[in-house]
mmCIF file of C-alpha atoms in Angstrom:
data_model
loop_
_atom_site.group_PDB
_atom_site.id
_atom_site.type_symbol
_atom_site.label_atom_id
_atom_site.label_comp_id
_atom_site.label_asym_id
_atom_site.label_seq_id
_atom_site.Cartn_x
_atom_site.Cartn_y
_atom_site.Cartn_z
ATOM 1 C CA MET A 11 110.325 99.824 91.248
ATOM 2 C CA ASN A 12 113.100 97.732 92.799
ATOM 3 C CA ILE A 13 110.550 95.951 94.978
ATOM 4 C CA PHE A 14 108.462 94.927 91.967
ATOM 5 C CA LYS A 15 111.547 93.875 90.028
ATOM 6 C CA PHE A 16 112.447 91.683 92.993
ATOM 7 C CA ILE A 17 108.939 90.170 93.001
ATOM 8 C CA ASN A 18 109.086 89.462 89.265
ATOM 9 C CA LYS A 19 112.535 87.884 89.560
ATOM 10 C CA HIS A 20 111.593 85.635 92.485
ATOM 11 C CA MET A 21 107.908 85.122 91.692
ATOM 12 C CA ILE A 22 107.868 81.332 92.060
ATOM 13 C CA LYS A 23 109.976 81.348 95.226
ATOM 14 C CA LEU A 24 107.659 83.903 96.797
ATOM 15 C CA LEU A 25 104.668 81.837 95.708
ATOM 16 C CA MET A 26 106.103 78.802 97.476
ATOM 17 C CA LEU A 27 106.692 80.974 100.542
ATOM 18 C CA ALA A 28 103.066 82.145 100.506
ATOM 19 C CA VAL A 29 101.849 78.539 100.268
ATOM 20 C CA VAL A 30 104.124 77.358 103.098
ATOM 21 C CA LEU A 31 103.190 80.305 105.314
ATOM 22 C CA GLY A 32 99.518 79.617 104.645
ATOM 23 C CA LEU A 33 99.947 76.003 105.710
ATOM 24 C CA ILE A 34 101.860 76.971 108.873
ATOM 25 C CA VAL A 35 99.476 79.731 109.928
ATOM 26 C CA GLY A 36 96.438 77.605 109.071
ATOM 27 C CA SER A 37 97.692 74.716 111.172
ATOM 28 C CA VAL A 38 98.200 77.005 114.173
ATOM 29 C CA PHE A 39 94.957 78.954 113.685
ATOM 30 C CA PRO A 40 92.526 76.499 112.000
ATOM 31 C CA ASN A 41 89.649 78.977 111.671
ATOM 32 C CA LEU A 42 91.653 81.936 110.386
ATOM 33 C CA GLY A 43 91.596 80.885 106.728
ATOM 34 C CA HIS A 44 87.806 80.753 106.611
ATOM 35 C CA GLN A 45 87.604 84.154 108.292
ATOM 36 C CA LEU A 46 90.004 85.650 105.750
ATOM 37 C CA GLN A 47 87.940 84.428 102.789
ATOM 38 C CA VAL A 48 85.968 87.693 102.901
ATOM 39 C CA LEU A 49 89.110 89.227 101.365
ATOM 40 C CA TYR A 50 88.844 87.084 98.232
ATOM 41 C CA PRO A 51 87.074 89.713 96.048
ATOM 42 C CA PHE A 52 89.685 92.366 96.871
ATOM 43 C CA SER A 53 92.548 89.905 96.343
ATOM 44 C CA LEU A 54 91.174 88.782 92.978
ATOM 45 C CA PHE A 55 90.830 92.365 91.771
ATOM 46 C CA VAL A 56 94.429 93.126 92.808
ATOM 47 C CA MET A 57 95.488 89.992 90.926
ATOM 48 C CA LEU A 58 93.488 90.442 87.703
ATOM 49 C CA TYR A 59 93.325 94.185 87.035
ATOM 50 C CA PRO A 60 97.089 94.922 86.787
ATOM 51 C CA MET A 61 97.548 91.819 84.627
ATOM 52 C CA MET A 62 95.062 93.218 82.097
ATOM 53 C CA VAL A 63 96.910 96.534 81.709
ATOM 54 C CA GLY A 64 99.481 94.809 79.502
ATOM 55 C CA ILE A 65 96.924 93.104 77.223
ATOM 56 C CA LYS A 66 96.033 95.116 74.117
ATOM 57 C CA LEU A 67 92.581 94.410 72.725
ATOM 58 C CA GLY A 68 93.695 95.921 69.434
ATOM 59 C CA GLU A 69 95.991 92.946 68.854
ATOM 60 C CA VAL A 70 92.972 90.814 67.967
ATOM 61 C CA THR A 71 93.097 92.230 64.426
ATOM 62 C CA GLY A 72 96.357 90.350 63.907
ATOM 63 C CA ALA A 73 94.459 87.057 63.988
ATOM 64 C CA ALA A 74 93.008 87.735 60.540
ATOM 65 C CA LYS A 75 96.533 87.886 59.082
ATOM 66 C CA ARG A 76 97.321 84.374 60.312
ATOM 67 C CA LEU A 77 93.957 82.633 60.225
ATOM 68 C CA GLY A 78 95.400 79.152 59.634
ATOM 69 C CA PHE A 79 97.978 79.487 62.396
ATOM 70 C CA MET A 80 95.413 80.879 64.856
ATOM 71 C CA THR A 81 93.022 78.038 64.031
ATOM 72 C CA VAL A 82 95.686 75.534 65.054
ATOM 73 C CA VAL A 83 96.385 77.463 68.265
ATOM 74 C CA MET A 84 92.695 77.544 69.164
ATOM 75 C CA LEU A 85 92.341 73.818 68.479
ATOM 76 C CA PHE A 86 95.234 73.160 70.822
ATOM 77 C CA ASN A 87 93.965 75.546 73.504
ATOM 78 C CA TYR A 88 90.267 74.719 73.436
ATOM 79 C CA LEU A 89 90.045 71.165 72.139
ATOM 80 C CA ALA A 90 93.235 69.169 72.675
ATOM 81 C CA SER A 91 94.156 70.757 76.014
ATOM 82 C CA PRO A 92 90.721 70.374 77.704
ATOM 83 C CA LEU A 93 90.282 66.800 76.438
ATOM 84 C CA LEU A 94 93.800 65.840 77.536
ATOM 85 C CA ALA A 95 93.170 67.304 81.002
ATOM 86 C CA ALA A 96 89.840 65.479 81.250
ATOM 87 C CA PHE A 97 91.458 62.175 80.244
ATOM 88 C CA LEU A 98 94.251 62.560 82.817
ATOM 89 C CA ALA A 99 91.731 63.601 85.467
ATOM 90 C CA LYS A 100 89.691 60.462 84.859
ATOM 91 C CA THR A 101 92.804 58.263 84.778
ATOM 92 C CA PHE A 102 94.623 59.616 87.824
ATOM 93 C CA LEU A 103 92.124 61.616 89.870
ATOM 94 C CA GLY A 104 88.834 59.764 89.531
ATOM 95 C CA SER A 105 88.743 59.245 93.306
ATOM 96 C CA TYR A 106 89.546 62.900 94.004
ATOM 97 C CA PRO A 107 86.789 64.961 92.361
ATOM 98 C CA ASP A 108 88.073 68.312 93.658
ATOM 99 C CA PHE A 109 91.530 67.624 92.246
ATOM 100 C CA ALA A 110 90.033 66.370 88.978
ATOM 101 C CA VAL A 111 88.156 69.654 88.581
ATOM 102 C CA GLY A 112 91.385 71.583 89.197
ATOM 103 C CA LEU A 113 93.224 69.650 86.490
ATOM 104 C CA ILE A 114 90.370 70.167 84.035
ATOM 105 C CA LEU A 115 90.331 73.873 84.870
ATOM 106 C CA THR A 116 94.071 73.956 84.160
ATOM 107 C CA GLY A 117 93.436 72.513 80.711
ATOM 108 C CA VAL A 118 90.497 74.778 79.911
ATOM 109 C CA VAL A 119 91.963 78.207 80.686
ATOM 110 C CA PRO A 120 93.856 80.090 77.945
ATOM 111 C CA CYS A 121 97.478 81.199 77.887
ATOM 112 C CA ALA A 122 98.822 84.069 79.985
ATOM 113 C CA GLY A 123 100.524 87.313 79.030
ATOM 114 C CA MET A 124 103.830 86.019 80.409
ATOM 115 C CA ILE A 125 104.271 83.925 77.251
ATOM 116 C CA VAL A 126 105.251 87.093 75.390
ATOM 117 C CA ALA A 127 108.342 87.513 77.571
ATOM 118 C CA TRP A 128 109.288 83.822 77.356
ATOM 119 C CA THR A 129 108.846 83.847 73.566
ATOM 120 C CA GLY A 130 110.916 86.994 73.205
ATOM 121 C CA MET A 131 113.771 85.549 75.295
ATOM 122 C CA ALA A 132 113.750 82.433 73.101
ATOM 123 C CA LYS A 133 113.904 84.593 69.908
ATOM 124 C CA GLY A 134 110.432 83.455 68.922
ATOM 125 C CA ASN A 135 107.580 85.370 67.301
ATOM 126 C CA ALA A 136 106.697 87.578 70.290
ATOM 127 C CA PRO A 137 104.229 89.821 68.371
ATOM 128 C CA MET A 138 102.281 86.704 67.423
ATOM 129 C CA THR A 139 101.996 85.687 71.076
ATOM 130 C CA LEU A 140 100.257 89.003 71.771
ATOM 131 C CA VAL A 141 97.620 88.003 69.236
ATOM 132 C CA ILE A 142 97.372 84.496 70.726
ATOM 133 C CA THR A 143 96.920 85.902 74.229
ATOM 134 C CA VAL A 144 94.112 88.292 73.329
ATOM 135 C CA VAL A 145 92.176 85.964 71.010
ATOM 136 C CA SER A 146 92.427 83.022 73.435
ATOM 137 C CA LEU A 147 91.280 85.178 76.332
ATOM 138 C CA LEU A 148 88.258 86.507 74.442
ATOM 139 C CA ALA A 149 87.294 83.021 73.228
ATOM 140 C CA GLY A 150 87.605 81.732 76.785
ATOM 141 C CA ILE A 151 84.761 83.972 77.949
ATOM 142 C CA PHE A 152 82.315 81.506 76.408
ATOM 143 C CA LEU A 153 84.378 78.330 76.025
ATOM 144 C CA ILE A 154 85.568 78.056 79.639
ATOM 145 C CA PRO A 155 82.035 77.792 81.140
ATOM 146 C CA ALA A 156 80.937 75.409 78.369
ATOM 147 C CA TRP A 157 83.891 73.047 78.826
ATOM 148 C CA MET A 158 83.677 73.137 82.616
ATOM 149 C CA LEU A 159 80.011 72.156 82.419
ATOM 150 C CA VAL A 160 80.723 69.278 80.047
ATOM 151 C CA LEU A 161 83.974 67.978 81.527
ATOM 152 C CA ALA A 162 83.911 68.965 85.211
ATOM 153 C CA GLY A 163 80.154 68.669 85.686
ATOM 154 C CA LYS A 164 80.487 64.909 86.139
ATOM 155 C CA TYR A 165 82.580 65.481 89.286
ATOM 156 C CA VAL A 166 80.951 68.499 90.951
ATOM 157 C CA PRO A 167 77.953 70.739 90.202
ATOM 158 C CA VAL A 168 78.865 73.459 87.683
ATOM 159 C CA ASP A 169 76.658 76.483 87.071
ATOM 160 C CA ALA A 170 77.835 77.450 83.583
ATOM 161 C CA LEU A 171 75.558 80.491 83.329
ATOM 162 C CA GLN A 172 76.766 81.900 86.638
ATOM 163 C CA MET A 173 80.350 81.172 85.624
ATOM 164 C CA LEU A 174 79.801 83.096 82.383
ATOM 165 C CA LYS A 175 78.405 86.052 84.329
ATOM 166 C CA THR A 176 81.336 85.902 86.742
ATOM 167 C CA ILE A 177 83.855 85.829 83.895
ATOM 168 C CA LEU A 178 82.207 88.869 82.358
ATOM 169 C CA ILE A 179 82.527 90.715 85.671
ATOM 170 C CA THR A 180 85.887 89.488 86.964
ATOM 171 C CA ILE A 181 87.763 89.123 83.657
ATOM 172 C CA VAL A 182 86.120 91.257 80.980
ATOM 173 C CA GLY A 183 85.612 94.148 83.417
ATOM 174 C CA PRO A 184 89.299 94.299 84.431
ATOM 175 C CA LEU A 185 90.295 93.706 80.786
ATOM 176 C CA ILE A 186 88.392 96.788 79.635
ATOM 177 C CA LEU A 187 89.525 98.803 82.645
ATOM 178 C CA GLY A 188 93.117 97.682 82.084
ATOM 179 C CA ASN A 189 93.038 98.789 78.444
ATOM 180 C CA LEU A 190 91.579 102.162 79.397
ATOM 181 C CA THR A 191 94.264 102.528 82.063
ATOM 182 C CA ARG A 192 97.029 101.756 79.561
ATOM 183 C CA ILE A 193 95.648 104.252 77.033
ATOM 184 C CA TRP A 194 95.356 106.932 79.726
ATOM 185 C CA LEU A 195 98.862 106.316 81.055
ATOM 186 C CA VAL A 196 100.439 106.400 77.596
ATOM 187 C CA LYS A 197 98.727 109.720 76.869
ATOM 188 C CA ARG A 198 99.653 111.096 80.282
ATOM 189 C CA ILE A 199 103.306 110.050 80.624
ATOM 190 C CA GLY A 200 104.275 108.832 77.146
ATOM 191 C CA TYR A 201 104.973 105.337 75.838
ATOM 192 C CA GLN A 202 108.624 105.259 76.927
ATOM 193 C CA ARG A 203 107.787 106.074 80.547
ATOM 194 C CA PHE A 204 104.898 103.600 80.447
ATOM 195 C CA ALA A 205 107.269 100.890 79.192
ATOM 196 C CA GLU A 206 109.516 101.612 82.176
ATOM 197 C CA LEU A 207 106.533 101.139 84.499
ATOM 198 C CA LYS A 208 105.444 97.829 82.962
ATOM 199 C CA PRO A 209 107.307 95.634 85.518
ATOM 200 C CA VAL A 210 105.136 97.185 88.238
ATOM 201 C CA PHE A 211 101.916 95.635 86.943
ATOM 202 C CA PRO A 212 102.847 91.914 87.086
ATOM 203 C CA GLY A 213 104.412 92.591 90.488
ATOM 204 C CA ILE A 214 101.148 94.018 91.839
ATOM 205 C CA SER A 215 99.232 91.150 90.243
ATOM 206 C CA ALA A 216 101.565 88.688 91.973
ATOM 207 C CA LEU A 217 100.781 90.268 95.359
ATOM 208 C CA GLY A 218 97.087 89.560 94.820
ATOM 209 C CA MET A 219 97.912 85.999 93.766
ATOM 210 C CA TYR A 220 100.017 85.435 96.887
ATOM 211 C CA MET A 221 97.158 86.719 99.016
ATOM 212 C CA VAL A 222 94.686 84.314 97.427
ATOM 213 C CA PHE A 223 97.026 81.336 97.785
ATOM 214 C CA PHE A 224 97.817 82.227 101.401
ATOM 215 C CA ILE A 225 94.125 82.393 102.327
ATOM 216 C CA SER A 226 93.291 79.171 100.472
ATOM 217 C CA MET A 227 96.167 77.200 101.982
ATOM 218 C CA CYS A 228 95.349 78.627 105.404
ATOM 219 C CA ALA A 229 91.748 77.415 105.081
ATOM 220 C CA GLU A 230 92.761 73.898 104.048
ATOM 221 C CA ALA A 231 95.989 73.553 106.057
ATOM 222 C CA VAL A 232 94.808 70.901 108.534
ATOM 223 C CA ASN A 233 93.449 68.671 105.757
ATOM 224 C CA LEU A 234 96.604 68.977 103.655
ATOM 225 C CA ILE A 235 99.016 68.390 106.528
ATOM 226 C CA GLN A 236 97.099 65.275 107.512
ATOM 227 C CA ASN A 237 97.256 64.033 103.894
ATOM 228 C CA PRO A 238 100.757 64.757 102.512
ATOM 229 C CA ARG A 239 100.189 62.225 99.716
ATOM 230 C CA TYR A 240 97.995 64.851 98.047
ATOM 231 C CA ILE A 241 101.091 66.578 96.641
ATOM 232 C CA LEU A 242 102.209 63.464 94.746
ATOM 233 C CA THR A 243 98.627 62.720 93.690
ATOM 234 C CA ILE A 244 98.372 66.173 92.143
ATOM 235 C CA SER A 245 101.861 66.371 90.661
ATOM 236 C CA VAL A 246 101.895 63.200 88.549
ATOM 237 C CA PRO A 247 99.023 64.114 86.151
ATOM 238 C CA LEU A 248 100.207 67.740 85.994
ATOM 239 C CA VAL A 249 103.696 66.663 84.904
ATOM 240 C CA ILE A 250 102.228 64.362 82.243
ATOM 241 C CA PHE A 251 99.852 67.120 81.105
ATOM 242 C CA TYR A 252 102.630 69.663 80.506
ATOM 243 C CA LEU A 253 104.989 67.088 79.030
ATOM 244 C CA LEU A 254 102.406 66.118 76.410
ATOM 245 C CA LEU A 255 101.433 69.731 75.658
ATOM 246 C CA PHE A 256 105.003 70.876 75.077
ATOM 247 C CA SER A 257 106.071 67.827 73.089
ATOM 248 C CA SER A 258 102.941 67.670 70.905
ATOM 249 C CA SER A 259 103.138 71.354 69.963
ATOM 250 C CA VAL A 260 106.802 71.033 68.965
ATOM 251 C CA LEU A 261 106.020 67.852 67.026
ATOM 252 C CA TYR A 262 103.143 69.533 65.195
ATOM 253 C CA ALA A 263 105.356 72.522 64.324
ATOM 254 C CA ARG A 264 107.949 70.158 62.851
ATOM 255 C CA LEU A 265 105.432 68.164 60.832
ATOM 256 C CA ALA A 266 103.697 71.329 59.598
ATOM 257 C CA LYS A 267 107.102 72.856 58.750
ATOM 258 C CA LEU A 268 106.485 76.000 60.770
ATOM 259 C CA ASN A 269 109.490 78.257 61.095
ATOM 260 C CA TYR A 270 111.389 78.424 64.365
ATOM 261 C CA PRO A 271 109.860 81.732 65.642
ATOM 262 C CA ASP A 272 106.341 80.416 65.047
ATOM 263 C CA MET A 273 107.194 77.090 66.657
ATOM 264 C CA VAL A 274 108.209 78.905 69.848
ATOM 265 C CA ALA A 275 105.088 81.092 69.770
ATOM 266 C CA LEU A 276 102.874 78.043 69.278
ATOM 267 C CA THR A 277 104.545 76.044 72.054
ATOM 268 C CA TYR A 278 104.386 78.773 74.663
ATOM 269 C CA GLY A 279 100.948 79.858 73.405
ATOM 270 C CA VAL A 280 99.367 76.484 74.122
ATOM 271 C CA SER A 281 101.421 75.463 77.171
ATOM 272 C CA GLY A 282 101.770 78.644 79.261
ATOM 273 C CA LYS A 283 98.411 78.437 81.011
ATOM 274 C CA ASN A 284 96.877 81.440 82.756
ATOM 275 C CA ILE A 285 97.332 80.804 86.475
ATOM 276 C CA SER A 286 95.437 83.939 87.543
ATOM 277 C CA ILE A 287 92.230 83.067 85.691
ATOM 278 C CA ALA A 288 92.342 79.442 86.840
ATOM 279 C CA LEU A 289 92.884 80.589 90.405
ATOM 280 C CA ALA A 290 90.064 83.134 90.280
ATOM 281 C CA LEU A 291 87.559 80.557 89.000
ATOM 282 C CA ALA A 292 88.771 77.912 91.456
ATOM 283 C CA VAL A 293 88.298 80.301 94.377
ATOM 284 C CA LEU A 294 84.879 81.530 93.279
ATOM 285 C CA PHE A 295 83.307 78.232 92.207
ATOM 286 C CA PHE A 296 85.133 75.272 93.709
ATOM 287 C CA SER A 297 86.650 73.985 96.935
ATOM 288 C CA PRO A 298 89.996 74.857 98.579
ATOM 289 C CA LEU A 299 91.249 71.442 97.447
ATOM 290 C CA THR A 300 90.693 72.539 93.860
ATOM 291 C CA VAL A 301 92.704 75.654 94.657
ATOM 292 C CA MET A 302 95.452 73.318 95.905
ATOM 293 C CA ILE A 303 96.086 71.872 92.450
ATOM 294 C CA ILE A 304 96.217 75.414 91.061
ATOM 295 C CA ALA A 305 98.848 76.177 93.720
ATOM 296 C CA VAL A 306 101.026 73.284 92.555
ATOM 297 C CA LYS A 307 100.459 74.085 88.876
ATOM 298 C CA PRO A 308 102.748 77.158 88.557
ATOM 299 C CA LEU A 309 105.656 75.324 90.164
ATOM 300 C CA ILE A 310 105.443 72.600 87.537
ATOM 301 C CA GLN A 311 104.538 74.909 84.661
ATOM 302 C CA VAL A 312 107.500 77.224 85.166
ATOM 303 C CA CYS A 313 109.858 74.228 85.272
ATOM 304 C CA PHE A 314 108.623 73.126 81.849
ATOM 305 C CA MET A 315 108.712 76.679 80.449
ATOM 306 C CA ALA A 316 112.271 77.162 81.672
ATOM 307 C CA GLY A 317 113.248 73.682 80.484
ATOM 308 C CA PHE A 318 111.882 74.383 77.005
ATOM 309 C CA PHE A 319 113.739 77.715 76.986
ATOM 310 C CA ARG A 320 116.997 75.903 77.709
ATOM 311 C CA LEU A 321 116.322 73.609 74.756
ATOM 312 C CA THR A 322 115.542 76.397 72.297
ATOM 313 C CA GLY A 323 119.207 76.825 71.326
ATOM 314 C CA LYS A 324 119.408 73.226 70.137
ATOM 315 C CA LEU A 325 115.926 73.425 68.606
ATOM 316 C CA LYS A 326 116.865 76.557 66.642
ATOM 317 C CA ALA A 327 120.004 74.877 65.306
ATOM 318 C CA TYR A 328 117.900 71.886 64.245
ATOM 319 C CA TRP A 329 115.208 74.104 62.665
ATOM 320 C CA ASP A 330 117.783 76.131 60.743
ATOM 321 C CA ARG A 331 119.312 72.923 59.433
ATOM 322 C CA VAL A 332 116.215 71.085 58.252
ATOM 323 C CA LEU A 333 113.605 73.792 57.515
ATOM 324 C CA PRO A 334 113.449 76.959 55.380
ATOM 325 C CA ALA A 335 113.894 80.204 57.266
ATOM 326 C CA GLU A 336 110.299 81.353 56.912
ATOM 327 C CA GLY A 337 108.393 78.065 57.006
ATOM 328 C CA ASN A 338 105.654 77.131 54.572
ATOM 329 C CA LEU A 339 102.888 79.530 55.625
ATOM 330 C CA PRO A 340 102.269 82.832 53.861
ATOM 331 C CA GLY A 341 102.920 85.780 56.119
ATOM 332 C CA ALA A 342 104.651 83.394 58.522
ATOM 333 C CA LYS A 343 105.806 86.102 60.885
ATOM 334 C CA ILE A 344 103.967 89.153 62.149
ATOM 335 C CA ARG A 345 106.565 91.877 62.553
ATOM 336 C CA GLN A 346 106.414 94.866 64.838
#
């Protein structure tokens, strides 16, 4: 348990270590990364299955209670975010098709389960983020392949039908298995003991993610070391992407007079992109250079998520001063 708590606490630092080690090992043994790619399926399963244990399919029923709010979230996640990513890809990465695809993939994937923890720490509407996570993930089964075909197909060939089949196998399969595992564990050891075990699952998932990043960086190490400018090329549009996502969601919440808890849920729900799903699709369908932008993405994303968290104290004071406590939407807060 202490090991997994350590992994969860230092997740980004360990990710950076995995990337650096991959680059070092790959530069010394140029062929090793390609040889290790046979481990991708195992690594992806280790990454995705534990992540799904914490996602409750039953939460989808909560969407009906907040249909207007969920409509806004879905428009952000599956219209504004993909189009923004495509615009930035065309503007900044038109000469780097593999990077452009990675940025588009970043904009197309839904939010991750980690937004629940961030929202809870910021005293936001954490139960609502559970609903956002599940509904966005289920919608992504069909919307991710469609958007990748439309937006990324101009840069590289995209087999949308095969991507849909892969999502059904690699995401829906672990999602169902994860829910069955959670139900079985709760019956076997009780909810309290299961809650104590919950930190184990993201820790295991992180190990699979580190493995995938290590292999990918190892395979592309020589190319990346010879072209250090790639890091800056990737980082600029990613920073702009997250800056616009965070600021636009907060601005919308203010204009729509959402209450503070819903504002936090909305902001994290549209900005905390699912790294695991983006990484899995990048590995299975695109080049190691596309994986590279997914490797840089969590470093930038967590900086914005932590930065927004630091601002929530001032934002809450502002919200309490200028807006009613419960906002202007009926049933503005789903309570546990």
